mmCIF file with all atom_site columns, C-alpha atoms and ligand atoms in Angstrom:
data_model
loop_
_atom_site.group_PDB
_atom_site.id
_atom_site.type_symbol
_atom_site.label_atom_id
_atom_site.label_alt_id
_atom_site.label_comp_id
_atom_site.label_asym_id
_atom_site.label_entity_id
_atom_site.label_seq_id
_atom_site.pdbx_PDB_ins_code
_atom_site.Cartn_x
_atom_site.Cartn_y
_atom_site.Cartn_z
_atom_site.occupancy
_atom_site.B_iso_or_equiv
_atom_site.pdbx_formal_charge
_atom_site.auth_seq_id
_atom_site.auth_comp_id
_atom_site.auth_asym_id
_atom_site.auth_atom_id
_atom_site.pdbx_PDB_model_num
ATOM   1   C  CA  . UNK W 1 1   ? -80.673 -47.991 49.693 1.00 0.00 ? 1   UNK W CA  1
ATOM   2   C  CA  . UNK W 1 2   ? -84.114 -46.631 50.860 1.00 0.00 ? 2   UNK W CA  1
ATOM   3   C  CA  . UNK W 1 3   ? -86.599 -46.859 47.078 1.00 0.00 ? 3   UNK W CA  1
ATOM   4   C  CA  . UNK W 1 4   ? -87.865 -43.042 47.884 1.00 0.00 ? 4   UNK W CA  1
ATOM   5   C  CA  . UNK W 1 5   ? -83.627 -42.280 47.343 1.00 0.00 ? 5   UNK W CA  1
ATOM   6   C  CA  . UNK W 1 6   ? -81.833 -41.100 44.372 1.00 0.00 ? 6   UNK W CA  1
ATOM   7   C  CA  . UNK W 1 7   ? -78.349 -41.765 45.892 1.00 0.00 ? 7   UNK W CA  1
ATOM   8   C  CA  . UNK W 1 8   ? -76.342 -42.076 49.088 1.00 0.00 ? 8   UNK W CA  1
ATOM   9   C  CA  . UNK W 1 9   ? -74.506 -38.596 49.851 1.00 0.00 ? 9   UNK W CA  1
ATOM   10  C  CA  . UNK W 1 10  ? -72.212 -40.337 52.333 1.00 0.00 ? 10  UNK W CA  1
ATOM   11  C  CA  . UNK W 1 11  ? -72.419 -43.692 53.615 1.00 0.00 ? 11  UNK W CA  1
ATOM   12  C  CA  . UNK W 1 12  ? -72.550 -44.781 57.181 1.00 0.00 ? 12  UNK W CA  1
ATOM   13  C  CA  . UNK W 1 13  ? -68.726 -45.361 56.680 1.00 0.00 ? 13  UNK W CA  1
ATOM   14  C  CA  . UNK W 1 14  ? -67.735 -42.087 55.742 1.00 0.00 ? 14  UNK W CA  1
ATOM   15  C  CA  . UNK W 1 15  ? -70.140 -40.668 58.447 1.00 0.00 ? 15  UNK W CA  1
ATOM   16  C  CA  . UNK W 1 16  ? -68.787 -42.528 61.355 1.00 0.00 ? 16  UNK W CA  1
ATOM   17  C  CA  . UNK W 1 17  ? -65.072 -42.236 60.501 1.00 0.00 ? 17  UNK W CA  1
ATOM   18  C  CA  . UNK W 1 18  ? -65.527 -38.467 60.659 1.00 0.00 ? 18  UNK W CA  1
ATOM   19  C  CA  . UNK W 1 19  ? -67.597 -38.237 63.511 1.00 0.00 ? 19  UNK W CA  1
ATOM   20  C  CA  . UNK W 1 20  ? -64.293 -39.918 65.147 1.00 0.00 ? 20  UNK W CA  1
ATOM   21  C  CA  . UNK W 1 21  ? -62.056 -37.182 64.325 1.00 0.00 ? 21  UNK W CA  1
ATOM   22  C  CA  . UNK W 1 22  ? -64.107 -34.693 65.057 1.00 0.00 ? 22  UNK W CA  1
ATOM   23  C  CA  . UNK W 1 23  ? -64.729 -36.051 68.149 1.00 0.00 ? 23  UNK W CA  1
ATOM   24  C  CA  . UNK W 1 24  ? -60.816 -36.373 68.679 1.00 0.00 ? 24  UNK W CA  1
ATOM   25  C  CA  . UNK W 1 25  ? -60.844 -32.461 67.137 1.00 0.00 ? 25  UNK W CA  1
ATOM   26  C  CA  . UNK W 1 26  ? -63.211 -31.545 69.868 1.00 0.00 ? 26  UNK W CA  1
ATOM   27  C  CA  . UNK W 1 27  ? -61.714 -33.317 72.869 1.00 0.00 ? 27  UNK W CA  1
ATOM   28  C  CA  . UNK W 1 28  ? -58.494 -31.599 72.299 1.00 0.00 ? 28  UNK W CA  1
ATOM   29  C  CA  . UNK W 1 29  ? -59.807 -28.518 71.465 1.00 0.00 ? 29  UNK W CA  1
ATOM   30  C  CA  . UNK W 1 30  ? -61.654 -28.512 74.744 1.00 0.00 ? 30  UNK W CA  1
ATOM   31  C  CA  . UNK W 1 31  ? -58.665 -30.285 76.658 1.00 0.00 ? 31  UNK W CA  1
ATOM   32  C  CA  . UNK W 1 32  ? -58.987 -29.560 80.638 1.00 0.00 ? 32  UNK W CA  1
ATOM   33  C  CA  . UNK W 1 33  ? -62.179 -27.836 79.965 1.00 0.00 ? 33  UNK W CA  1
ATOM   34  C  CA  . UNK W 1 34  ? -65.835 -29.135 81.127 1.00 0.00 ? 34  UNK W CA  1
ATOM   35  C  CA  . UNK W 1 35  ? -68.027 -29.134 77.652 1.00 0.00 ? 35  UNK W CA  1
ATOM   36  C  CA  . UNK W 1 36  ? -71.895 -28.895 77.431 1.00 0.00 ? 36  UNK W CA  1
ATOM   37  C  CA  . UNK W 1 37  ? -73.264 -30.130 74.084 1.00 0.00 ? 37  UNK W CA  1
ATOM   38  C  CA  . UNK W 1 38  ? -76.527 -28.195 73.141 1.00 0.00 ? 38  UNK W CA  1
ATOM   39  C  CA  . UNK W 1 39  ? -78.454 -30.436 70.613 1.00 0.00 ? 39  UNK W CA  1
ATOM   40  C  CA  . UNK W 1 40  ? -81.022 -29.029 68.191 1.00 0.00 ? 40  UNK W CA  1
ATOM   41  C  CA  . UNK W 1 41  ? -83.813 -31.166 68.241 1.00 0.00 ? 41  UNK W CA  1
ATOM   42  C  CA  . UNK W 1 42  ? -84.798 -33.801 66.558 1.00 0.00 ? 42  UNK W CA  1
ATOM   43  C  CA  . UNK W 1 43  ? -82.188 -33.810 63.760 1.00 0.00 ? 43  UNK W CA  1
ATOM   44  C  CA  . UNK W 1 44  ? -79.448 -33.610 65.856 1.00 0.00 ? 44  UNK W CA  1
ATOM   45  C  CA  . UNK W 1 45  ? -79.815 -37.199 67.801 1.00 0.00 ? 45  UNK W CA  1
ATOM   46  C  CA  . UNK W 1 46  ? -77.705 -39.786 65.967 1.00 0.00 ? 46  UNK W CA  1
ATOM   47  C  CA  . UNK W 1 47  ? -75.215 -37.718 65.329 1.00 0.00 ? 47  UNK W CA  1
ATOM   48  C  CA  . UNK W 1 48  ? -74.582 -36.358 68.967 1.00 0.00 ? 48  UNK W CA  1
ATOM   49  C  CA  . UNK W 1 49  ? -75.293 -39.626 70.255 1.00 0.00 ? 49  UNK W CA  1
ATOM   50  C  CA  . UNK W 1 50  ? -73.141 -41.122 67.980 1.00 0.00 ? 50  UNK W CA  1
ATOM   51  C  CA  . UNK W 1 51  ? -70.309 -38.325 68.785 1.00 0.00 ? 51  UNK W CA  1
ATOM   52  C  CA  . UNK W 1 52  ? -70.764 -38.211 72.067 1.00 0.00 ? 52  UNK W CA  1
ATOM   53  C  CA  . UNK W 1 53  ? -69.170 -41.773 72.498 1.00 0.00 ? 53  UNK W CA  1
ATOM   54  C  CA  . UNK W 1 54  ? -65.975 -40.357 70.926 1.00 0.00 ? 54  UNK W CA  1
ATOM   55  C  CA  . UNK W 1 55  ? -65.295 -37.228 72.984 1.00 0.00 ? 55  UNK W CA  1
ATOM   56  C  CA  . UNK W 1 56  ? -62.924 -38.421 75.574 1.00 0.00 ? 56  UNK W CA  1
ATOM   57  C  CA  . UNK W 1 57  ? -63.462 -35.212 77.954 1.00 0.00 ? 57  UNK W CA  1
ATOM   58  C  CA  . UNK W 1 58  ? -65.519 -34.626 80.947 1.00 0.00 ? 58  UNK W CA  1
ATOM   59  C  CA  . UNK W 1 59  ? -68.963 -33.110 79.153 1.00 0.00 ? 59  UNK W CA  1
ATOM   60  C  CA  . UNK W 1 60  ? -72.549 -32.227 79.891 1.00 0.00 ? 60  UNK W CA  1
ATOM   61  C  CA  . UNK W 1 61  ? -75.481 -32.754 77.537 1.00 0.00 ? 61  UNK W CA  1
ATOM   62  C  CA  . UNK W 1 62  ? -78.453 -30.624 77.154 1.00 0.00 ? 62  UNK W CA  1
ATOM   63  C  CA  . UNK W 1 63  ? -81.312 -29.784 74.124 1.00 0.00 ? 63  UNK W CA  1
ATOM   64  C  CA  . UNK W 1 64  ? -83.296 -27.207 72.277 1.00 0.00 ? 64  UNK W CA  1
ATOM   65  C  CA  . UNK W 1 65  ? -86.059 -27.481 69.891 1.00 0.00 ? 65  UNK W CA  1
ATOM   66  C  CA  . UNK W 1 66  ? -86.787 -24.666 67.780 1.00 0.00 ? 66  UNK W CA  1
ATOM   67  C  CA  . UNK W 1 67  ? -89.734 -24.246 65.386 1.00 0.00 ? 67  UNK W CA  1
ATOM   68  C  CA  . UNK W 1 68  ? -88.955 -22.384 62.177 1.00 0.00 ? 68  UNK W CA  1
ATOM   69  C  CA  . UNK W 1 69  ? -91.669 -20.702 60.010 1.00 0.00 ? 69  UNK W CA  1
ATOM   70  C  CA  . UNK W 1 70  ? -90.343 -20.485 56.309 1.00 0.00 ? 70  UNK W CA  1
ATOM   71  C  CA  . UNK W 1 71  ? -93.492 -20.118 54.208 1.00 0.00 ? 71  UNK W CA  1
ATOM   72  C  CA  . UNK W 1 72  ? -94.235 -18.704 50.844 1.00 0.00 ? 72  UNK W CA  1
ATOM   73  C  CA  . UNK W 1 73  ? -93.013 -14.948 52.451 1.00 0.00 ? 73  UNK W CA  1
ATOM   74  C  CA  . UNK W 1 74  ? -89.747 -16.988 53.695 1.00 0.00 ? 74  UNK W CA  1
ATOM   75  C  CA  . UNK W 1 75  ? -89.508 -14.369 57.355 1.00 0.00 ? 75  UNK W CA  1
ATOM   76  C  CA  . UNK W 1 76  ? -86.783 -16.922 58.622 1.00 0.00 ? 76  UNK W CA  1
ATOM   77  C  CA  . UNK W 1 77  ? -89.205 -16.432 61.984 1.00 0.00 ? 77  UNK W CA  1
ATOM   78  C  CA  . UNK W 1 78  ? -87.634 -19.079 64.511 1.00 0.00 ? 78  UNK W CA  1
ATOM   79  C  CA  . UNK W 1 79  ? -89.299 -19.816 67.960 1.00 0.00 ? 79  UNK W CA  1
ATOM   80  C  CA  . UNK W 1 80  ? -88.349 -21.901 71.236 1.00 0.00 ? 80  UNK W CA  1
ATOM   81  C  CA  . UNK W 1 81  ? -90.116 -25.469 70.987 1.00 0.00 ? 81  UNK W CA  1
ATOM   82  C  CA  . UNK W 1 82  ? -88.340 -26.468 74.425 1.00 0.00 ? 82  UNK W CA  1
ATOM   83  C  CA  . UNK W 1 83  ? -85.350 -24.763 76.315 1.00 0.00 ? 83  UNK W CA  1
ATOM   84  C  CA  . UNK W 1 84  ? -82.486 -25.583 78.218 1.00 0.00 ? 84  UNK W CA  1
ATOM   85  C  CA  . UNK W 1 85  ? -82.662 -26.981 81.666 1.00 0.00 ? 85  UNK W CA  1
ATOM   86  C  CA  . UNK W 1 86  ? -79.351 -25.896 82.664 1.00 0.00 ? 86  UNK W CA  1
ATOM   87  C  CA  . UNK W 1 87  ? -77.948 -22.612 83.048 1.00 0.00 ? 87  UNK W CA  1
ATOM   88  C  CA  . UNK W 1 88  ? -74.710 -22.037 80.877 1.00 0.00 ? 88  UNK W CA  1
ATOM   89  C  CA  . UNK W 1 89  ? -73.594 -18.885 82.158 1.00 0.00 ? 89  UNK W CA  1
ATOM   90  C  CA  . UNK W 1 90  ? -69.799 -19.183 82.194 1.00 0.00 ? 90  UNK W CA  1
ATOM   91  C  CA  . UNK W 1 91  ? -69.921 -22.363 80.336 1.00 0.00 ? 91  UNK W CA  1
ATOM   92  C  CA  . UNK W 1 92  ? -67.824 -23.810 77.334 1.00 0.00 ? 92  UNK W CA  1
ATOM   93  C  CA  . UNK W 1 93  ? -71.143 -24.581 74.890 1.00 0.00 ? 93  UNK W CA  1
ATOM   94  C  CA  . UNK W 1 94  ? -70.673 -26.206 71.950 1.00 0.00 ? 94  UNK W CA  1
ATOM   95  C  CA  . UNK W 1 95  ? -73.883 -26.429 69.505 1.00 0.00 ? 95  UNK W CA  1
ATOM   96  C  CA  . UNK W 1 96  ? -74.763 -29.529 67.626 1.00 0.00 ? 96  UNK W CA  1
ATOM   97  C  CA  . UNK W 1 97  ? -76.655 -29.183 65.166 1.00 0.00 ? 97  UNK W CA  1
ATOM   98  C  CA  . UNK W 1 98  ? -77.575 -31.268 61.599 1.00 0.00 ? 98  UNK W CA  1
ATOM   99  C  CA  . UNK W 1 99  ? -77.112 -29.005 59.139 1.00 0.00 ? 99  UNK W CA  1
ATOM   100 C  CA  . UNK W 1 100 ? -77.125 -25.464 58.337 1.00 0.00 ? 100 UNK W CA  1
ATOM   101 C  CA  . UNK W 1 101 ? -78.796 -24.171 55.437 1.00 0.00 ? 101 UNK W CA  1
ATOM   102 C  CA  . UNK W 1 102 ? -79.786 -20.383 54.964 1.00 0.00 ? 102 UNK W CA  1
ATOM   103 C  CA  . UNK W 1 103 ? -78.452 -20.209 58.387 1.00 0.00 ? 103 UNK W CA  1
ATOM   104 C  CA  . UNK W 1 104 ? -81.009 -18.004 60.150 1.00 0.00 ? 104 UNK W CA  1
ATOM   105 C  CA  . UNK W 1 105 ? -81.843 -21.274 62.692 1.00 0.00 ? 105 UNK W CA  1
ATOM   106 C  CA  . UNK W 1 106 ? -78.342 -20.716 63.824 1.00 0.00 ? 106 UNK W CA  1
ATOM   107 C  CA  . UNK W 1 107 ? -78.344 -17.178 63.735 1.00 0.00 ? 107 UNK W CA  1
ATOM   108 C  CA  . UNK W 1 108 ? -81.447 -17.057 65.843 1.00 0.00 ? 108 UNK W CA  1
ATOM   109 C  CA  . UNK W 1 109 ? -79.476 -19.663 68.602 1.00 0.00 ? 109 UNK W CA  1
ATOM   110 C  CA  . UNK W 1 110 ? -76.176 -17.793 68.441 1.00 0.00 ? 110 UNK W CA  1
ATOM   111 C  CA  . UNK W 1 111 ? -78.151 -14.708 69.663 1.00 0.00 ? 111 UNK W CA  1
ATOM   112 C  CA  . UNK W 1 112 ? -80.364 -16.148 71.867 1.00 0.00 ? 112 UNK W CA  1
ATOM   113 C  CA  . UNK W 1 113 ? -77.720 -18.238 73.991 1.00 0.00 ? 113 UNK W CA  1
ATOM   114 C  CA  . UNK W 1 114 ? -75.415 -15.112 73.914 1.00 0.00 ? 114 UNK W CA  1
ATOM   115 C  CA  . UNK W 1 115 ? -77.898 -13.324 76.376 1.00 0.00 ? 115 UNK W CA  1
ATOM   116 C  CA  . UNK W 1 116 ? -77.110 -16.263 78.599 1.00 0.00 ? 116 UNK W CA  1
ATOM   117 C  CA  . UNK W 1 117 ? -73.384 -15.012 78.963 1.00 0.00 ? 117 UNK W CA  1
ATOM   118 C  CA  . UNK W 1 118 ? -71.335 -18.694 78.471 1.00 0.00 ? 118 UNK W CA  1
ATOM   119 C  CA  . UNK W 1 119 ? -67.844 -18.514 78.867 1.00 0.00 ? 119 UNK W CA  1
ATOM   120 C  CA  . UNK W 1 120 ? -67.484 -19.311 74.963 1.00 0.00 ? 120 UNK W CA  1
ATOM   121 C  CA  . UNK W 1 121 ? -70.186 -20.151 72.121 1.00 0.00 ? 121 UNK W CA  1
ATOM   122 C  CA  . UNK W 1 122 ? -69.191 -22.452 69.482 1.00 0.00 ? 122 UNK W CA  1
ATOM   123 C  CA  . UNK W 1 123 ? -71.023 -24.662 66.411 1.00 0.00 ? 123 UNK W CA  1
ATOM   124 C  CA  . UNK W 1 124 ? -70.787 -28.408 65.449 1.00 0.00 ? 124 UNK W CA  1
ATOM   125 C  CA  . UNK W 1 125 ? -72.562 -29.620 62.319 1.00 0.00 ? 125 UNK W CA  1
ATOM   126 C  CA  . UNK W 1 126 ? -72.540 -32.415 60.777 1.00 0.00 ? 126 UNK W CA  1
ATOM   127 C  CA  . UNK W 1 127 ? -73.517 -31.181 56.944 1.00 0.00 ? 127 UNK W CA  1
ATOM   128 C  CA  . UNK W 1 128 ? -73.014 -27.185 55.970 1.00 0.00 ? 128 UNK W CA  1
ATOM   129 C  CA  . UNK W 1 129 ? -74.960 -26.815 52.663 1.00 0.00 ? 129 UNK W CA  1
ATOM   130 C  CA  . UNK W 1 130 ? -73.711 -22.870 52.181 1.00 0.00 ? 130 UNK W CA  1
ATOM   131 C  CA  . UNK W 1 131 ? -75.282 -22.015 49.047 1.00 0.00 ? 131 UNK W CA  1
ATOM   132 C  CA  . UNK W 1 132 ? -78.321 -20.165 50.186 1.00 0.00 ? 132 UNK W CA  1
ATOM   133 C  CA  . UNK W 1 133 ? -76.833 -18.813 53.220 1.00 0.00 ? 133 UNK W CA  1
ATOM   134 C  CA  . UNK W 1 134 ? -78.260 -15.752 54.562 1.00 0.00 ? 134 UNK W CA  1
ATOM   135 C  CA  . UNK W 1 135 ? -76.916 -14.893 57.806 1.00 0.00 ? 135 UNK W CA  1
ATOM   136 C  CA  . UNK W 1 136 ? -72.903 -15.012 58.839 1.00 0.00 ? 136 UNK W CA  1
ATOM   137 C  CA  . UNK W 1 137 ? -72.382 -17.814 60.829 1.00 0.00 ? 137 UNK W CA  1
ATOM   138 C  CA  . UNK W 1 138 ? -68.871 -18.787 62.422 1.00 0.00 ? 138 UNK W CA  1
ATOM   139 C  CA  . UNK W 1 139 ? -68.894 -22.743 62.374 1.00 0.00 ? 139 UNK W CA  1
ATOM   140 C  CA  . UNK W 1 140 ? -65.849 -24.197 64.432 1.00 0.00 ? 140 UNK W CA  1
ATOM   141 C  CA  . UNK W 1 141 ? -66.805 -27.815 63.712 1.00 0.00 ? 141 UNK W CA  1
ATOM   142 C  CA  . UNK W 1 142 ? -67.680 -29.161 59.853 1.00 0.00 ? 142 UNK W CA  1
ATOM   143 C  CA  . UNK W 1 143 ? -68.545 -32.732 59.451 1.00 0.00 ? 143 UNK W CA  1
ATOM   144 C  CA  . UNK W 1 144 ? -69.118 -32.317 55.499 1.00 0.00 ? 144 UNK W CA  1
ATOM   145 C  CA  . UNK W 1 145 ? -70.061 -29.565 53.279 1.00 0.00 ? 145 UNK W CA  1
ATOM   146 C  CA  . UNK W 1 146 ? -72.543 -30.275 50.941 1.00 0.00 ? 146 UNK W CA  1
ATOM   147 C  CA  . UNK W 1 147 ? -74.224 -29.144 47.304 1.00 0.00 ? 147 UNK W CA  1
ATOM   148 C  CA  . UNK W 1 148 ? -77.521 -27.468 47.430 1.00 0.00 ? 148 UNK W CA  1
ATOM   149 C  CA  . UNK W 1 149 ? -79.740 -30.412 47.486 1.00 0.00 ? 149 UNK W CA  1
ATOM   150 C  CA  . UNK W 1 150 ? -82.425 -31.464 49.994 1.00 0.00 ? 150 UNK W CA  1
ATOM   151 C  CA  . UNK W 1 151 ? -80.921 -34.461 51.735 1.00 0.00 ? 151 UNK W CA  1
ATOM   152 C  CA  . UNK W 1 152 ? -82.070 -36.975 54.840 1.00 0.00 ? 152 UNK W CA  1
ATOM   153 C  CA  . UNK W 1 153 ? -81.224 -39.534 56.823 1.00 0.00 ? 153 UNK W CA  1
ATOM   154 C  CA  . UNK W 1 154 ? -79.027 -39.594 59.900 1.00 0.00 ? 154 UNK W CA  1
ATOM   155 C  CA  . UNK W 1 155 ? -81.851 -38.085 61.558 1.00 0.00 ? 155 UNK W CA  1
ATOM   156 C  CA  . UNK W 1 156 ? -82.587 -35.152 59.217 1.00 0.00 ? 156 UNK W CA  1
ATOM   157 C  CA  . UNK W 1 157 ? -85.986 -36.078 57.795 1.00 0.00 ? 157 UNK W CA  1
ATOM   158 C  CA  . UNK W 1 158 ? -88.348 -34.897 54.969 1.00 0.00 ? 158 UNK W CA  1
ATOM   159 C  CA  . UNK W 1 159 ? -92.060 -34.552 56.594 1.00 0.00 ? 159 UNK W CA  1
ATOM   160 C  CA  . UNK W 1 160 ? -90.804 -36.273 59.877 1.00 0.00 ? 160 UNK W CA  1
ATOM   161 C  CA  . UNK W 1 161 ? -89.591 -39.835 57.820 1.00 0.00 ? 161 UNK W CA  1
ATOM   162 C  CA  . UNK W 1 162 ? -86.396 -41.475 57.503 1.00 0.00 ? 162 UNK W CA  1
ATOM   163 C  CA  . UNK W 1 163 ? -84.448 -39.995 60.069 1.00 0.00 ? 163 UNK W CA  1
ATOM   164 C  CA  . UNK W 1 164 ? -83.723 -43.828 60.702 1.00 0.00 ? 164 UNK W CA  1
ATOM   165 C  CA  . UNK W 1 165 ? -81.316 -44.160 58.109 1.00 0.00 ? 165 UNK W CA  1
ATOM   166 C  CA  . UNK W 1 166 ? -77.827 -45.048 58.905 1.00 0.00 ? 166 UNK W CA  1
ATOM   167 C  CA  . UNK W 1 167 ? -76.536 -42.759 55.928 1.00 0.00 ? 167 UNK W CA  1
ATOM   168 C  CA  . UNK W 1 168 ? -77.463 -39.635 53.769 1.00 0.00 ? 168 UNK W CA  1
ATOM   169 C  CA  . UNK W 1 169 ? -78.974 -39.658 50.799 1.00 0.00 ? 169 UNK W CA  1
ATOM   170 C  CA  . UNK W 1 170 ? -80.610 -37.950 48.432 1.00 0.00 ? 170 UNK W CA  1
ATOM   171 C  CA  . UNK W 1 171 ? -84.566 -37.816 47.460 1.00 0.00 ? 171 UNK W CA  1
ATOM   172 C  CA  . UNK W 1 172 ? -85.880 -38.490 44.322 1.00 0.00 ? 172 UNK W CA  1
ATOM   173 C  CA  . UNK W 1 173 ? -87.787 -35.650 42.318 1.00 0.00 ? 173 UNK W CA  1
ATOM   174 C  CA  . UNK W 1 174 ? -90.759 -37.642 42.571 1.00 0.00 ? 174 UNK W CA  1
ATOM   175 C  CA  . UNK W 1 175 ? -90.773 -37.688 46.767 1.00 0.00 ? 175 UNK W CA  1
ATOM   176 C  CA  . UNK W 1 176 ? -90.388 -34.182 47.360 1.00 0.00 ? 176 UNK W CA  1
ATOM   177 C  CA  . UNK W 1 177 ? -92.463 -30.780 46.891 1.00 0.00 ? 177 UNK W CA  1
ATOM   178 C  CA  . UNK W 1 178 ? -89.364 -28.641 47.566 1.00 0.00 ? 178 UNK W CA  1
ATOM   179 C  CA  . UNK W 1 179 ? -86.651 -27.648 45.162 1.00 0.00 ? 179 UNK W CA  1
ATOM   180 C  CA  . UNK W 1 180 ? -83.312 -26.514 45.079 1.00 0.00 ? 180 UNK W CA  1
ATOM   181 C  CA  . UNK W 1 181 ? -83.179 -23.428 44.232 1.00 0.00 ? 181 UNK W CA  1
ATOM   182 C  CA  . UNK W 1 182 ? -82.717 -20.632 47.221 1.00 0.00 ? 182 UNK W CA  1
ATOM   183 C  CA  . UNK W 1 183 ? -85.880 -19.689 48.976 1.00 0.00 ? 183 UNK W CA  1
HETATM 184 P  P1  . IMP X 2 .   ? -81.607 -23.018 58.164 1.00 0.00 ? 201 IMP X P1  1
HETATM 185 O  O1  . IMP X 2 .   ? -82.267 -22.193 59.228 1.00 0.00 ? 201 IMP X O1  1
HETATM 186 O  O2  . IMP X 2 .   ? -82.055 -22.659 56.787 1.00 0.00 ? 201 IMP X O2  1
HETATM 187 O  O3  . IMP X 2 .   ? -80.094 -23.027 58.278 1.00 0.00 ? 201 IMP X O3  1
HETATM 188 O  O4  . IMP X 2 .   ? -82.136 -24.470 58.295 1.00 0.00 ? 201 IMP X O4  1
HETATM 189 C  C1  . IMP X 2 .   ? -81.915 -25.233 59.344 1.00 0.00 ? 201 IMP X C1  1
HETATM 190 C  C2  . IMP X 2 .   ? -82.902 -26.369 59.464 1.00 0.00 ? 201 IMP X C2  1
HETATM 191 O  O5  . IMP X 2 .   ? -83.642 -26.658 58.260 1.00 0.00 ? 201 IMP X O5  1
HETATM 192 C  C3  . IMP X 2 .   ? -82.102 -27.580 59.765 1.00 0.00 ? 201 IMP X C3  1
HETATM 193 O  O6  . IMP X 2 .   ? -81.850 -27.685 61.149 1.00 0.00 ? 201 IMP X O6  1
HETATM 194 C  C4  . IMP X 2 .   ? -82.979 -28.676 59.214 1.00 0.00 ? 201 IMP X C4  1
HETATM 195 O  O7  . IMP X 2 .   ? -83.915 -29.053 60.199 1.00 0.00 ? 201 IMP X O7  1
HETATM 196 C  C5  . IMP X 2 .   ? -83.701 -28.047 58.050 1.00 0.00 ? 201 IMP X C5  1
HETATM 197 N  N1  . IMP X 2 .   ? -83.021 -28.386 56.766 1.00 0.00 ? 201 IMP X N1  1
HETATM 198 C  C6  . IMP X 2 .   ? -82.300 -27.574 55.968 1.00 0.00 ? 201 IMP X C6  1
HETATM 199 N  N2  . IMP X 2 .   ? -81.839 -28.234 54.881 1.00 0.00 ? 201 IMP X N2  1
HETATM 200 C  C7  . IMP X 2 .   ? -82.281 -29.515 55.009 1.00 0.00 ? 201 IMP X C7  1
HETATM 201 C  C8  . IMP X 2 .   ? -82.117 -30.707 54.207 1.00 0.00 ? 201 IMP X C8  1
HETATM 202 O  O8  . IMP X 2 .   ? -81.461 -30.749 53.157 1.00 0.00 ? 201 IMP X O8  1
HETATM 203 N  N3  . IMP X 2 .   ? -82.737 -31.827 54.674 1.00 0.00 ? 201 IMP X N3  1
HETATM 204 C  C9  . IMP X 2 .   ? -83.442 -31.858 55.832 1.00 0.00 ? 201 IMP X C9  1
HETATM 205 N  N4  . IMP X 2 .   ? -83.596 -30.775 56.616 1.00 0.00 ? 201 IMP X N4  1
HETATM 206 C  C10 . IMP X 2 .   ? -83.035 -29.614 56.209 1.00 0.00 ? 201 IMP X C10 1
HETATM 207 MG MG1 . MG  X 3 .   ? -82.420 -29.013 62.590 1.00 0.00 ? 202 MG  X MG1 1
#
């Protein structure tokens, strides 16, 4: 285990046996369908890569990076980084994302790829930490749900580091200037 962790969440085990099934859920759920996986940039890359490999249907891959502005006021103010390259009008899209939190990253993607007009709109994450949710948000796919505490690894990161790390894990006090209560 990385020295900066206090624990392992779930181990690279655990992760990649239920990245199978959902990747079983998702092929059969989109059976005779074509799929386009939207990934969320940057936490979302071992995990769609990763699930990718297991859906077994014909699918398309595309990205988004988002920039969101949560400082002392906490405005949930989310902007485009990068966009699409395709058009998804009358498309099956399926969002992967890392984790959702308060939610308003989602909430901001939901309604901005709505105005686009796809054929459905759905959400993949791998971790839902729902304690501090503040916006609604339908999630078809759940890898795990978590407890409210700031976790990396698996390519969610804490000031752009260990996103390398095969599992997820937990930082100690001493690494981290955020806490857990609900911003
Ligand atoms: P939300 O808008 O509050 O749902 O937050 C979404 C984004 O915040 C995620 O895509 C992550 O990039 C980041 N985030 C939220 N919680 C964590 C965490 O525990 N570890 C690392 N990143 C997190
Ligand atoms: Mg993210």
């Amino acid at each position: 285990m990385h020295n900066d962790l206090q624990e392992i969440l779930i181990t690279k085990d655990q992760l990649q046996t239920r990245i199978k099934q959902l990747g079983l859920e998702i092929s059969s759920g989109y059976k005779d369908r074509r799929l386009t996986l939207i990934g969320v940039l940057k936490g979302c890359v071992l995990f769609l890569s990763d699930l990718l490999r297991n859906i077994s249907i014909d699918t398309n891959v595309d990205f988004m990076m988002l920039s969101s502005y949560s400082g002392a006021q906490s405005t949930g103010v989310v902007r485009t980084i990068l966009d699409l390259k395709q058009n998804i009008e009358g498309r099956d899209v399926l969002i992967i994302e890392d984790i959702v939190d308060s939610g308003l990253t989602m909430n901001y993607m939901l309604k901005n790829l709505k105005t686009r007009r796809p054929h459905s709109l759905e959400i993949c994450t791998l971790l839902d930490k729902p304690s501090c949710r503040k916006a609604r948000i339908p999630i078809k796919y759940t890898g795990f749900v978590i407890p409210n505490k700031f976790v990396v690894g698996y390519g969610l990161d804490y000031n752009e580091l260990y996103r390398n790390l095969p599992y997820i894990g937990v930082l100690k006090k001493s690494s981290i200037e955020v806490d857990d209560t609900c911003r």
